[in-house]
Short mmCIF file of C-alpha atoms in Angstrom, two decimals:
data_model
loop_
_atom_site.label_atom_id
_atom_site.label_comp_id
_atom_site.label_asym_id
_atom_site.label_seq_id
_atom_site.Cartn_x
_atom_site.Cartn_y
_atom_site.Cartn_z
CA MET A 990 10.32 -4.90 -17.12
CA LEU A 991 10.59 -8.18 -15.39
CA SER A 992 14.05 -9.17 -18.10
CA ALA A 993 15.79 -5.89 -17.37
CA PHE A 994 15.20 -5.79 -14.04
CA ARG A 995 16.91 -9.35 -14.07
CA GLU A 996 19.59 -8.13 -15.40
CA VAL A 997 20.30 -5.36 -13.21
CA VAL A 998 20.30 -7.85 -10.37
CA LEU A 999 22.69 -10.29 -11.96
CA ALA A 1000 25.22 -7.58 -12.53
CA ARG A 1001 25.47 -6.22 -9.96
CA ARG A 1002 28.85 -7.07 -8.28
CA SER A 1003 31.38 -5.60 -5.86
CA VAL A 1004 34.54 -4.37 -8.41
CA ARG A 1005 37.95 -4.20 -7.09
CA ARG A 1006 39.32 -1.12 -9.12
CA PHE A 1007 37.74 1.53 -10.77
CA ALA A 1008 38.64 3.45 -13.98
CA ALA A 1009 40.53 6.04 -12.19
CA ASP A 1010 38.56 9.69 -12.74
CA LYS A 1011 35.96 8.59 -15.34
CA ALA A 1012 33.30 10.86 -14.26
CA ILE A 1013 30.19 9.81 -13.69
CA PRO A 1014 27.98 12.61 -15.62
CA GLY A 1015 26.15 14.61 -13.88
CA ASP A 1016 22.49 13.29 -15.00
CA VAL A 1017 23.38 10.17 -14.03
CA LEU A 1018 24.42 10.82 -10.73
CA SER A 1019 21.07 12.98 -10.50
CA ASP A 1020 18.72 10.37 -11.22
CA ILE A 1021 20.46 7.42 -9.02
CA LEU A 1022 19.52 9.73 -6.19
CA ALA A 1023 16.42 10.27 -6.97
CA LEU A 1024 15.84 6.48 -7.32
CA THR A 1025 17.80 6.45 -4.24
CA GLN A 1026 15.10 8.30 -2.18
CA ARG A 1027 11.99 6.26 -3.26
CA ALA A 1028 13.56 3.45 -0.90
CA PRO A 1029 10.92 2.66 1.77
CA SER A 1030 11.56 3.43 5.38
CA SER A 1031 9.72 3.10 8.56
CA PHE A 1032 6.36 5.07 9.14
CA ASN A 1033 8.65 7.35 5.88
CA LEU A 1034 10.93 9.00 8.07
CA GLN A 1035 13.92 8.26 6.16
CA PRO A 1036 16.03 8.23 8.83
CA TRP A 1037 19.79 8.67 6.73
CA THR A 1038 21.78 11.05 4.68
CA CYS A 1039 24.32 10.84 2.42
CA VAL A 1040 27.70 12.87 1.56
CA LEU A 1041 28.87 12.05 -1.88
CA VAL A 1042 32.54 12.61 -1.98
CA ARG A 1043 33.77 13.77 -5.06
CA SER A 1044 36.40 16.29 -4.84
CA ARG A 1045 40.55 14.84 -5.33
CA ASP A 1046 41.21 16.67 -1.64
CA GLN A 1047 38.20 14.62 0.22
CA ARG A 1048 39.06 11.27 -1.74
CA GLU A 1049 42.32 11.24 -0.10
CA LEU A 1050 41.32 12.48 3.21
CA ILE A 1051 38.74 9.80 3.55
CA GLY A 1052 41.38 6.86 1.86
CA ARG A 1053 43.22 7.70 5.26
CA ALA A 1054 39.93 6.28 7.18
CA MET A 1055 39.83 3.30 5.24
CA LEU A 1056 41.32 -0.11 6.58
CA SER A 1057 43.23 -1.69 3.56
CA GLU A 1058 44.91 -0.80 0.32
CA SER A 1059 42.37 -2.35 -1.94
CA ASN A 1060 39.48 -0.01 -0.07
CA ARG A 1061 41.88 2.52 -0.19
CA SER A 1062 42.38 2.62 -4.16
CA ARG A 1063 38.66 2.37 -4.68
CA VAL A 1064 37.80 5.76 -3.08
CA LEU A 1065 40.97 7.12 -4.29
CA ASP A 1066 39.88 5.92 -7.84
CA ALA A 1067 36.37 6.11 -7.96
CA PRO A 1068 35.09 9.76 -8.96
CA VAL A 1069 32.23 9.58 -6.57
CA THR A 1070 32.20 7.44 -3.13
CA ALA A 1071 28.47 7.66 -1.24
CA VAL A 1072 28.93 7.81 2.52
CA PHE A 1073 25.84 6.56 4.04
CA ALA A 1074 24.81 7.35 7.40
CA ALA A 1075 22.02 6.75 9.99
CA ASP A 1076 20.34 9.12 11.96
CA LEU A 1077 20.32 7.93 15.33
CA GLU A 1078 17.84 10.66 16.85
CA VAL A 1079 15.08 10.22 14.65
CA ALA A 1080 12.25 11.95 16.47
CA LYS A 1081 14.31 14.93 15.18
CA LEU A 1082 12.83 14.29 11.73
CA LEU A 1083 9.43 14.58 12.81
CA PRO A 1084 8.97 18.15 12.02
CA ASP A 1085 10.45 17.09 8.71
CA LEU A 1086 7.94 14.56 7.73
CA ALA A 1087 5.07 16.93 8.78
CA GLU A 1088 6.36 19.42 6.65
CA SER A 1089 6.94 17.45 3.51
CA MET A 1090 3.55 16.13 4.14
CA ARG A 1091 2.16 19.62 4.35
CA SER A 1092 3.96 20.67 1.94
CA ALA A 1093 2.57 17.87 -0.62
CA GLY A 1094 -1.49 18.96 0.45
CA ARG A 1095 -1.74 15.83 3.10
CA ASP A 1096 -4.60 16.76 5.41
CA LYS A 1097 -4.23 17.86 9.08
CA GLU A 1098 -5.34 14.04 10.10
CA ALA A 1099 -3.11 12.25 7.93
CA VAL A 1100 -0.17 14.26 9.29
CA GLU A 1101 -0.98 13.81 12.80
CA ASN A 1102 -1.31 10.09 12.54
CA ALA A 1103 1.64 10.05 10.94
CA LEU A 1104 3.11 11.58 14.01
CA ILE A 1105 1.94 9.78 16.09
CA SER A 1106 2.84 6.67 14.49
CA ALA A 1107 6.29 7.81 13.96
CA GLY A 1108 7.01 9.02 17.08
CA TYR A 1109 6.26 6.10 18.68
CA TYR A 1110 8.40 3.45 17.35
CA ALA A 1111 11.03 6.24 16.18
CA SER A 1112 11.38 6.46 20.05
CA SER A 1113 15.06 7.24 20.92
CA GLY A 1114 14.48 8.18 24.62
CA LYS A 1115 14.12 11.51 23.35
CA VAL A 1116 10.63 11.29 21.55
CA LEU A 1117 8.14 13.79 23.06
CA SER A 1118 6.23 12.57 25.74
CA PHE A 1119 2.91 13.38 24.75
CA ILE A 1120 3.65 10.51 22.07
CA LYS A 1121 5.05 8.16 24.32
CA GLY A 1122 1.76 8.81 26.46
CA ILE A 1123 -0.10 7.89 23.59
CA ALA A 1124 1.59 5.10 22.54
CA ALA A 1125 1.71 3.65 26.45
CA ARG A 1126 -2.17 3.92 26.86
CA ALA A 1127 -2.69 1.87 23.40
CA ALA A 1128 -0.91 -0.89 24.99
CA SER A 1129 -2.23 -4.00 26.68
CA PRO A 1130 -0.48 -6.92 28.27
CA ILE A 1131 -2.64 -9.31 26.89
CA ALA A 1132 -2.15 -7.93 23.30
CA PRO A 1133 0.95 -8.17 20.91
CA PHE A 1134 3.53 -5.71 22.31
CA PRO A 1135 5.99 -4.09 20.30
CA SER A 1136 9.57 -4.93 20.66
CA PRO A 1137 12.11 -2.71 21.90
CA VAL A 1138 15.04 -1.91 19.06
CA ALA A 1139 17.86 0.58 19.38
CA ALA A 1140 17.54 3.55 17.46
CA GLN A 1141 21.00 2.63 15.87
CA GLU A 1142 19.65 -0.51 14.68
CA TRP A 1143 16.21 0.91 13.30
CA SER A 1144 17.88 3.72 11.12
CA VAL A 1145 20.61 1.12 9.95
CA LYS A 1146 17.58 -1.11 8.62
CA SER A 1147 16.09 2.10 6.35
CA THR A 1148 19.58 3.51 5.56
CA MET A 1149 20.50 0.07 4.56
CA LEU A 1150 17.15 -0.16 1.85
CA ALA A 1151 18.28 3.04 0.66
CA ALA A 1152 21.60 2.14 -0.09
CA GLN A 1153 20.85 -1.35 -1.87
CA THR A 1154 18.53 1.01 -4.06
CA TYR A 1155 21.30 3.25 -4.70
CA MET A 1156 23.81 0.07 -5.75
CA LEU A 1157 20.95 -1.12 -7.97
CA ALA A 1158 20.34 2.39 -9.62
CA ALA A 1159 24.14 2.48 -10.09
CA THR A 1160 24.13 -0.73 -12.33
CA ALA A 1161 21.60 0.36 -14.04
CA HIS A 1162 23.30 3.49 -15.29
CA GLY A 1163 26.44 1.12 -16.18
CA LEU A 1164 27.94 2.02 -13.48
CA ALA A 1165 30.30 -0.08 -11.02
CA THR A 1166 30.06 -0.20 -7.21
CA ALA A 1167 31.51 -1.96 -4.21
CA PRO A 1168 29.84 -1.48 -0.80
CA MET A 1169 32.49 -1.49 2.43
CA GLU A 1170 32.30 -1.28 5.92
CA GLY A 1171 36.17 -2.18 6.26
CA PHE A 1172 36.80 1.88 7.53
CA ASP A 1173 37.69 3.64 10.23
CA ALA A 1174 34.26 5.01 11.35
CA THR A 1175 35.40 7.78 13.94
CA ARG A 1176 38.21 9.22 11.62
CA LEU A 1177 35.71 9.01 8.22
CA GLN A 1178 33.23 11.14 10.77
CA ALA A 1179 35.55 13.48 11.69
CA TYR A 1180 36.77 13.74 7.86
CA LEU A 1181 33.78 14.21 6.29
CA ASP A 1182 32.18 16.84 9.84
CA VAL A 1183 29.61 14.13 10.09
CA PRO A 1184 27.48 15.14 13.21
CA SER A 1185 27.52 12.55 16.51
CA ARG A 1186 23.96 12.28 15.90
CA TYR A 1187 24.86 9.77 12.70
CA SER A 1188 26.41 6.98 12.34
CA LEU A 1189 27.99 5.43 9.47
CA PRO A 1190 26.86 2.14 8.09
CA LEU A 1191 28.17 1.79 4.82
CA VAL A 1192 30.85 3.55 2.12
CA VAL A 1193 29.98 2.80 -1.53
CA PRO A 1194 32.58 3.84 -4.17
CA THR A 1195 30.73 4.11 -7.31
CA GLY A 1196 32.49 5.09 -10.97
CA TYR A 1197 32.94 2.95 -14.03
CA ALA A 1198 35.01 -0.50 -13.63
CA ALA A 1199 38.60 -0.43 -14.80
CA ASP A 1200 39.55 -1.77 -18.11
CA GLU A 1201 41.69 -5.13 -16.17
CA GLU A 1202 38.38 -5.42 -14.31
CA ASP A 1203 37.79 -8.98 -15.30
CA GLU A 1204 34.39 -9.37 -16.85
CA SER A 1205 34.45 -13.16 -16.78
CA LEU A 1206 35.41 -13.13 -12.93
CA ALA A 1207 33.80 -15.83 -10.99
CA LYS A 1208 30.80 -14.42 -9.22
CA THR A 1209 30.83 -15.02 -5.79
CA THR A 1210 29.02 -17.90 -4.42
CA ARG A 1211 25.61 -18.40 -2.73
CA TYR A 1212 24.40 -20.23 -0.17
CA PRO A 1213 22.42 -23.23 -1.37
CA ARG A 1214 18.37 -22.01 -1.48
CA ASP A 1215 17.34 -24.64 1.11
CA ARG A 1216 19.55 -23.11 4.12
CA VAL A 1217 18.64 -19.91 3.40
CA PHE A 1218 14.38 -20.12 2.72
CA PHE A 1219 11.92 -22.22 4.43
CA GLU A 1220 8.67 -22.60 4.34
CA ASP A 1221 5.97 -21.61 7.35
CA THR A 1222 8.07 -22.34 10.22
CA PHE A 1223 11.97 -22.34 10.21
CA GLY A 1224 13.69 -25.13 9.25
CA ASN A 1225 11.18 -26.23 7.67
CA ALA A 1226 11.47 -27.03 3.50
CA LEU A 1227 10.40 -24.80 0.77
CA SER A 1228 7.57 -26.46 -1.49
CA SER A 1229 8.90 -28.50 -4.55
CA SER A 1230 7.70 -25.28 -6.61
CA ILE A 1231 9.85 -23.13 -5.53
CA VAL A 1232 12.67 -25.46 -4.72
CA ASP A 1233 14.71 -24.51 -7.68
CA ASP A 1234 17.06 -22.40 -8.07
CA ASN A 1235 16.44 -20.87 -11.82
CA ALA A 1236 17.70 -17.53 -11.84
CA GLU A 1237 20.52 -18.10 -14.17
CA MET B 292 17.40 -2.32 -18.96
CA LEU B 293 17.65 1.56 -17.23
CA SER B 294 14.30 2.53 -17.85
CA ALA B 295 13.01 -0.61 -16.93
CA PHE B 296 14.74 -0.38 -13.56
CA ARG B 297 13.38 2.79 -13.06
CA GLU B 298 9.49 1.81 -13.98
CA VAL B 299 10.35 -0.64 -10.95
CA VAL B 300 11.66 1.41 -8.45
CA LEU B 301 8.63 4.13 -9.17
CA ALA B 302 6.31 1.24 -9.21
CA ARG B 303 7.47 0.29 -5.80
CA ARG B 304 5.27 1.04 -2.69
CA SER B 305 3.40 -0.45 0.44
CA VAL B 306 0.08 -1.55 -0.14
CA ARG B 307 -2.91 -1.26 2.43
CA ARG B 308 -4.96 -4.23 0.83
CA PHE B 309 -3.79 -7.33 -0.87
CA ALA B 310 -6.49 -9.21 -2.60
CA ALA B 311 -6.91 -12.43 -0.42
CA ASP B 312 -5.55 -15.58 -1.28
CA LYS B 313 -4.97 -14.87 -4.99
CA ALA B 314 -1.66 -17.12 -4.89
CA ILE B 315 1.57 -16.39 -6.41
CA PRO B 316 3.17 -19.05 -9.44
CA GLY B 317 5.40 -21.05 -8.05
CA ASP B 318 8.06 -19.74 -10.77
CA VAL B 319 7.60 -16.51 -10.12
CA LEU B 320 8.24 -16.87 -6.23
CA SER B 321 11.33 -19.02 -7.19
CA ASP B 322 12.87 -16.22 -9.69
CA ILE B 323 12.07 -13.58 -6.70
CA LEU B 324 14.37 -15.78 -4.34
CA ALA B 325 16.96 -16.48 -6.72
CA LEU B 326 17.23 -12.32 -7.25
CA THR B 327 17.06 -11.93 -3.26
CA GLN B 328 20.13 -14.02 -2.51
CA ARG B 329 22.09 -12.34 -5.45
CA ALA B 330 22.34 -9.15 -2.45
CA PRO B 331 25.42 -8.24 -1.51
CA SER B 332 26.91 -8.92 1.78
CA SER B 333 29.84 -8.20 4.25
CA PHE B 334 32.41 -10.65 3.32
CA ASN B 335 29.47 -12.69 1.53
CA LEU B 336 28.80 -14.09 4.86
CA GLN B 337 25.09 -14.05 3.79
CA PRO B 338 24.01 -13.97 7.61
CA TRP B 339 19.93 -14.12 7.16
CA THR B 340 17.56 -16.44 6.25
CA CYS B 341 13.70 -16.13 5.80
CA VAL B 342 10.61 -17.35 6.15
CA LEU B 343 7.83 -17.67 3.72
CA VAL B 344 4.76 -18.01 5.33
CA ARG B 345 1.92 -19.39 2.96
CA SER B 346 -0.21 -21.95 4.51
CA ARG B 347 -3.72 -20.63 5.91
CA ASP B 348 -3.26 -21.47 9.77
CA GLN B 349 0.68 -20.38 9.87
CA ARG B 350 -1.10 -16.92 8.15
CA GLU B 351 -3.50 -16.95 10.93
CA LEU B 352 -0.98 -17.63 13.72
CA ILE B 353 1.52 -14.75 13.02
CA GLY B 354 -1.38 -12.48 12.37
CA ARG B 355 -1.61 -12.97 16.41
CA ALA B 356 1.91 -11.11 16.23
CA MET B 357 0.88 -8.05 14.16
CA LEU B 358 0.60 -4.73 15.99
CA SER B 359 -2.65 -3.16 14.07
CA GLU B 360 -5.57 -4.41 12.44
CA SER B 361 -3.85 -3.10 9.05
CA ASN B 362 -0.74 -5.13 9.48
CA ARG B 363 -2.61 -8.11 10.50
CA SER B 364 -4.91 -8.33 7.45
CA ARG B 365 -2.14 -7.94 5.09
CA VAL B 366 -0.40 -11.30 6.04
CA LEU B 367 -3.95 -12.97 6.43
CA ASP B 368 -4.99 -11.82 3.10
CA ALA B 369 -1.19 -12.05 1.08
CA PRO B 370 -0.63 -15.36 0.22
CA VAL B 371 3.22 -14.92 1.23
CA THR B 372 4.53 -13.08 4.14
CA ALA B 373 8.62 -13.01 4.27
CA VAL B 374 9.71 -12.85 7.85
CA PHE B 375 13.44 -11.97 7.19
CA ALA B 376 16.00 -13.05 10.39
CA ALA B 377 19.31 -11.55 11.24
CA ASP B 378 21.78 -14.32 12.33
CA LEU B 379 23.52 -12.64 15.46
CA GLU B 380 26.29 -15.77 15.62
CA VAL B 381 27.79 -15.08 12.07
CA ALA B 382 31.04 -17.04 12.94
CA LYS B 383 28.94 -19.98 12.80
CA LEU B 384 28.53 -19.30 8.80
CA LEU B 385 32.32 -19.50 8.59
CA PRO B 386 31.93 -23.41 7.83
CA ASP B 387 28.85 -22.82 5.13
CA LEU B 388 30.79 -19.74 3.36
CA ALA B 389 34.18 -22.31 3.02
CA GLU B 390 32.08 -24.83 1.87
CA SER B 391 30.07 -22.52 -0.32
CA MET B 392 33.93 -21.47 -2.14
CA ARG B 393 35.01 -25.17 -2.02
CA SER B 394 32.09 -26.54 -4.04
CA ALA B 395 32.66 -23.58 -6.66
CA GLY B 396 35.95 -24.50 -7.41
CA ARG B 397 38.07 -21.53 -5.62
CA ASP B 398 41.34 -22.38 -4.11
CA LYS B 399 42.56 -23.08 -0.61
CA GLU B 400 43.88 -19.63 -0.65
CA ALA B 401 40.92 -17.85 -1.46
CA VAL B 402 39.12 -19.58 1.04
CA GLU B 403 41.72 -19.09 3.80
CA ASN B 404 41.82 -15.38 3.22
CA ALA B 405 38.07 -15.00 3.13
CA LEU B 406 38.14 -16.39 6.75
CA ILE B 407 40.26 -14.54 8.12
CA SER B 408 38.41 -11.56 6.52
CA ALA B 409 35.37 -12.63 7.14
CA GLY B 410 35.92 -14.03 10.87
CA TYR B 411 37.51 -10.93 11.97
CA TYR B 412 34.53 -8.27 10.95
CA ALA B 413 31.94 -11.09 11.80
CA SER B 414 33.30 -11.31 15.51
CA SER B 415 30.59 -11.52 17.88
CA GLY B 416 32.52 -12.59 21.10
CA LYS B 417 32.51 -16.10 19.56
CA VAL B 418 34.64 -15.82 16.74
CA LEU B 419 37.27 -18.64 16.98
CA SER B 420 40.58 -16.80 18.62
CA PHE B 421 43.03 -17.73 16.00
CA ILE B 422 41.30 -15.33 13.88
CA LYS B 423 41.07 -12.83 16.10
CA GLY B 424 44.84 -12.94 17.11
CA ILE B 425 45.65 -12.56 13.11
CA ALA B 426 43.82 -9.42 13.23
CA ALA B 427 45.18 -8.30 16.66
CA ARG B 428 48.40 -8.68 15.33
CA ALA B 429 47.56 -6.56 12.09
CA ALA B 430 46.01 -3.51 13.81
CA SER B 431 48.66 -0.68 15.09
CA PRO B 432 47.61 2.72 17.14
CA ILE B 433 48.44 4.55 14.29
CA ALA B 434 46.51 3.17 11.86
CA PRO B 435 43.03 3.52 10.72
CA PHE B 436 41.25 1.16 13.37
CA PRO B 437 37.95 -0.70 12.74
CA SER B 438 35.27 0.37 14.97
CA PRO B 439 33.57 -2.30 17.16
CA VAL B 440 29.51 -2.86 15.31
CA ALA B 441 27.34 -5.25 17.62
CA ALA B 442 26.95 -8.21 15.85
CA GLN B 443 22.89 -7.33 15.89
CA GLU B 444 23.46 -4.39 13.61
CA TRP B 445 25.80 -6.06 11.60
CA SER B 446 23.81 -8.68 10.58
CA VAL B 447 20.74 -6.17 10.48
CA LYS B 448 22.30 -4.62 7.60
CA SER B 449 23.49 -7.34 5.03
CA THR B 450 19.56 -8.91 5.74
CA MET B 451 18.13 -5.05 4.89
CA LEU B 452 19.96 -4.93 1.68
CA ALA B 453 18.36 -8.75 0.74
CA ALA B 454 15.03 -7.75 1.89
CA GLN B 455 15.39 -4.65 -0.74
CA THR B 456 16.32 -6.88 -3.65
CA TYR B 457 13.31 -9.24 -2.34
CA MET B 458 11.07 -6.07 -2.70
CA LEU B 459 11.87 -4.71 -5.98
CA ALA B 460 12.55 -8.55 -7.43
CA ALA B 461 8.71 -8.70 -6.35
CA THR B 462 7.49 -5.50 -8.03
CA ALA B 463 9.29 -6.06 -10.98
CA HIS B 464 6.89 -9.16 -10.86
CA GLY B 465 4.10 -7.36 -10.75
CA LEU B 466 3.65 -8.01 -7.14
CA ALA B 467 2.80 -5.47 -4.64
CA THR B 468 4.50 -5.42 -1.04
CA ALA B 469 4.33 -3.92 2.44
CA PRO B 470 7.28 -3.93 4.56
CA MET B 471 6.37 -3.70 7.86
CA GLU B 472 7.98 -3.31 11.30
CA GLY B 473 5.05 -3.17 13.58
CA PHE B 474 4.82 -6.75 15.06
CA ASP B 475 5.65 -8.12 18.27
CA ALA B 476 8.82 -9.76 17.39
CA THR B 477 8.99 -12.51 20.33
CA ARG B 478 5.51 -13.90 19.33
CA LEU B 479 6.36 -14.39 15.98
CA GLN B 480 9.72 -15.74 16.87
CA ALA B 481 8.07 -18.27 18.85
CA TYR B 482 5.40 -19.13 16.06
CA LEU B 483 7.77 -19.87 13.69
CA ASP B 484 10.16 -21.82 15.71
CA VAL B 485 13.04 -19.35 15.03
CA PRO B 486 16.00 -19.81 17.08
CA SER B 487 17.28 -17.79 19.49
CA ARG B 488 20.17 -16.80 17.20
CA TYR B 489 18.06 -14.81 14.71
CA SER B 490 16.03 -11.41 14.98
CA LEU B 491 13.49 -10.59 12.96
CA PRO B 492 14.08 -6.92 11.64
CA LEU B 493 11.44 -7.13 8.98
CA VAL B 494 8.24 -8.78 7.78
CA VAL B 495 6.99 -8.95 3.95
CA PRO B 496 3.85 -9.17 2.76
CA THR B 497 3.82 -10.27 -0.95
CA GLY B 498 0.98 -11.19 -3.28
CA TYR B 499 -1.48 -8.84 -5.24
CA ALA B 500 -2.82 -5.33 -4.77
CA ALA B 501 -6.31 -5.28 -4.00
CA ASP B 502 -8.78 -4.10 -6.65
CA GLU B 503 -9.81 -1.56 -4.50
CA GLU B 504 -6.07 -0.36 -4.13
CA ASP B 505 -6.40 2.87 -5.66
CA GLU B 506 -3.55 3.20 -8.41
CA SER B 507 -3.98 6.96 -8.08
CA LEU B 508 -3.22 7.30 -4.58
CA ALA B 509 -0.39 9.59 -3.90
CA LYS B 510 2.98 8.67 -3.50
CA THR B 511 4.67 8.87 -0.12
CA THR B 512 6.13 12.31 0.31
CA ARG B 513 10.28 12.46 0.50
CA TYR B 514 12.04 15.50 1.88
CA PRO B 515 13.81 17.59 -0.48
CA ARG B 516 17.11 16.44 -1.98
CA ASP B 517 19.09 18.86 -0.21
CA ARG B 518 18.31 17.84 3.24
CA VAL B 519 19.32 14.51 2.25
CA PHE B 520 22.19 14.10 0.08
CA PHE B 521 25.63 16.72 0.97
CA GLU B 522 28.90 16.81 -1.16
CA ASP B 523 32.21 16.72 -0.03
CA THR B 524 31.51 17.21 3.67
CA PHE B 525 28.18 16.73 6.04
CA GLY B 526 25.93 20.11 5.10
CA ASN B 527 27.39 21.07 1.84
CA ALA B 528 25.57 21.79 -1.03
CA LEU B 529 25.27 19.40 -3.75
CA SER B 530 26.94 20.62 -7.02
CA SER B 531 24.63 22.30 -9.46
CA SER B 532 24.55 19.72 -12.27
CA ILE B 533 23.33 16.93 -9.06
CA VAL B 534 21.01 19.30 -7.52
CA ASP B 535 17.99 19.01 -9.45
CA ASP B 536 15.11 16.05 -8.81
CA ASN B 537 14.71 14.73 -12.59
CA ALA B 538 13.30 11.59 -11.83
CA GLU B 539 9.48 11.28 -12.19
#
């Protein structure tokens, strides 16, 4: 399990060119979607959706929202472009959460507890007031206090956990991906009829790497581990047993 | 490669209790860190750091920043708690990016191009003005236009791609994790000496699941696929070949 997983993580890279129109089999794409949905999210609210752009017409349309020629050619060539959307009104997901728990046979108390916790953190200014009331009574000035987080950031966090799962799952299936932020979000949202309730944090063209895509291309560099990871406090060096980079 | 990867994704779940103080071998933790660093980030800026809280004293200290008894017991029991920090002043990373590319032997033009692209999107109000100038000249009123994104959200996005890679890598190593947002970020930041340049989007206790952690516990539910994924436009049903959930 481990070596195969490492292989997937080390094989993933952002490709420059996709093999034009080389289709992804339905069962492969289906499996990627199922795995993507297993990503965790705060209180299991799953505050995201994803539009899979597949038709030639729609690919050409969203190509017009891309900010560079290379991004445009990626969405034109790739048979699927996954457009991830973060839900900015997560309180609206509370009924979905309750319904999915009920239909899985969870008891009333479990559903209620989930709603209270989720509703508190999902607060977007639109959360039901009874849930807010419970949360406020639970808070005390001398106890640790939750930090206010904007709905946008909160939802984007869970969306990105799903997006990374999507990219790794695609890699495990031998596919190539290229996460992109270089697009005009206003245009893209309009082209795909995405309601204003959502924001679009990431677009991921998905397909097979083009033949001319050089497998031997140098991997992108990373900062030294001791610039990224610290131990016990910020800036404090890692213990010697974990300081070496032995991944490759 | 595929079936092992699927096994990792399907095995990952948020555990309630960790085996108290059951240590993670150094080479295991080291490998997880290396794999985590392979996560992609916008323009490869890698706008995050991570504090691995391991000492008993520090675990007790950060336990005081947790918002619930269950979160507190997780950080007390787990031998490692990864505290992810998103860098809100990403323009400060441009020299690091240049240095890491130079030391990997990339040529001057490649480094320059990376700096220009990264600097534009990394704009936090503190980006170098010459980079801003180039970007402004490149934009035209009738061309697709980049959407302004707050530095906080921008950095959190890349941080979460790394966090998900971390959790899956830990799972591949037989470890258990529990992503948590239920903490007092102000306290946690103070306890760990994290500079105000960073925000703390996620905390991940990491260790071995407690014996009493019931492996047969029902998995958390997910919304039906047709509520999450659409095809070509928002709200449009998936093609029949990818509509079935066949992951398990």
